[in-house]
Amino acid sequence: MLNSRVTTSLLQHPTSAAIRRAFISSSSSPSSSFLSSPLVRSGPLRFPTPTATTPSLLRHCSSDSHSSSSSSNPKSKLPNANPSSDKSTWRAMAEKDISRYLRQTHDRVFEHNRAWAAEKKKADPDFFANLSAGQTPEYLWIGCSDSRIPAEQITGLEPGDAFVHRNIANLVCNTDLNVMAVINYAVRHLKVKHIVVCGHYGCGGVKAAMSAKDLGILNPWLRNIRDVYRLHEKELDAIANEEERYNRLVELNVIEQCKNVVKTAGVQQSYAENSFPIVHGWVFGFNDGLLRDLQIDFEGMLKDIQKIYNLTES
């Protein structure tokens, strides 16, 4: 049973009326249990805002065959919530169903894992033996934590191809020991050949940094992006269109983080000795799923930086 505060929080969501209707429907009709609905089978749990064109919440939560049959059946539409219904009844039902939902979505990950492992082994019987022998990735990927941008999937890379670090707005801060340790290990021990800093248009972290709001613990983190704006203030202020200015800040943020990578001793020393790694700046677009190469002039950037940040001597 989930803590009642969790349930209360979920039920206070803007779409809570639709959620309550689903719970009421399941409690009043065992044969159409909420737990057998497509919502449970095809997470993650998302509640779209109901509109006149979205009469059924369940229709928007699945793309499987069950969803098709549900959306085509008029009886599958959620009934209207009864304001006078006993809140304790649907609230108890919510706790039970949410608890079961969380268990099912947890178990589904392991089902997918077993299917993936079986498929890999079938295609290559030595796949996991080779994987366990060690890693020699060609790439270090520094990206945003946004769940919609999985590095391997959008690039077609396989396990063992990329060493991955992700954080909010793909920042490379010299005070962040996490990213500094990742860069050091990737360069000095894994001998990566490419370091990619990948941002994305529509980045929530960049957008938050552009707002004049106190965001609590995020303030010191987002200040790094505000500093990027300050460095390029004239260029950005000259862009009248807000969305275009926002997208340009995404690109400039990637470029500045590439500079921060180049400032590290490991990258400078490895390049002086081995002519690698090369640093790249990319941006991912949700509208077409394509990566855009910002064409970073790595050698020129390195030369400019080393006037002040030269750390080639070990």
Coordinates of N, CA and C in Angstrom, one line a residue, residues 27 37 77 110 136 147 237 248 274 287 294 300 306:
S27 N -13.7 0.2 -9.6 CA -14.3 -0.3 -8.4 C -15.8 -0.7 -8.6
S37 N -6.4 -2.4 -17.8 CA -6.5 -1.4 -18.9 C -5.1 -1.2 -19.5
K77 N -15.4 4.4 -22.9 CA -15.2 5.8 -22.5 C -15.4 5.8 -20.9
F110 N 12.3 -6.1 -16.3 CA 13.0 -7.3 -16.3 C 12.5 -8.3 -17.4
T136 N 36.3 -1.0 -24.5 CA 37.2 -0.1 -25.2 C 36.3 0.9 -26.1
S147 N 15.0 12.2 -20.5 CA 14.7 10.8 -20.8 C 14.4 10.5 -22.3
D237 N 20.6 38.8 -27.5 CA 19.6 39.9 -27.4 C 19.2 40.4 -28.8
R248 N 19.3 29.1 -30.0 CA 20.7 29.6 -30.1 C 21.4 29.4 -28.8
N274 N 48.8 11.8 -28.4 CA 48.2 10.8 -29.3 C 47.4 11.4 -30.5
N287 N 12.0 17.4 -33.4 CA 11.0 17.5 -34.5 C 11.3 16.5 -35.6
L294 N 27.6 20.9 -34.8 CA 27.9 22.3 -34.8 C 29.2 22.7 -35.4
G300 N 41.4 24.8 -33.3 CA 41.4 26.2 -33.1 C 41.0 26.6 -31.7
Q306 N 44.6 27.4 -24.8 CA 45.9 27.1 -24.2 C 46.7 28.4 -23.9

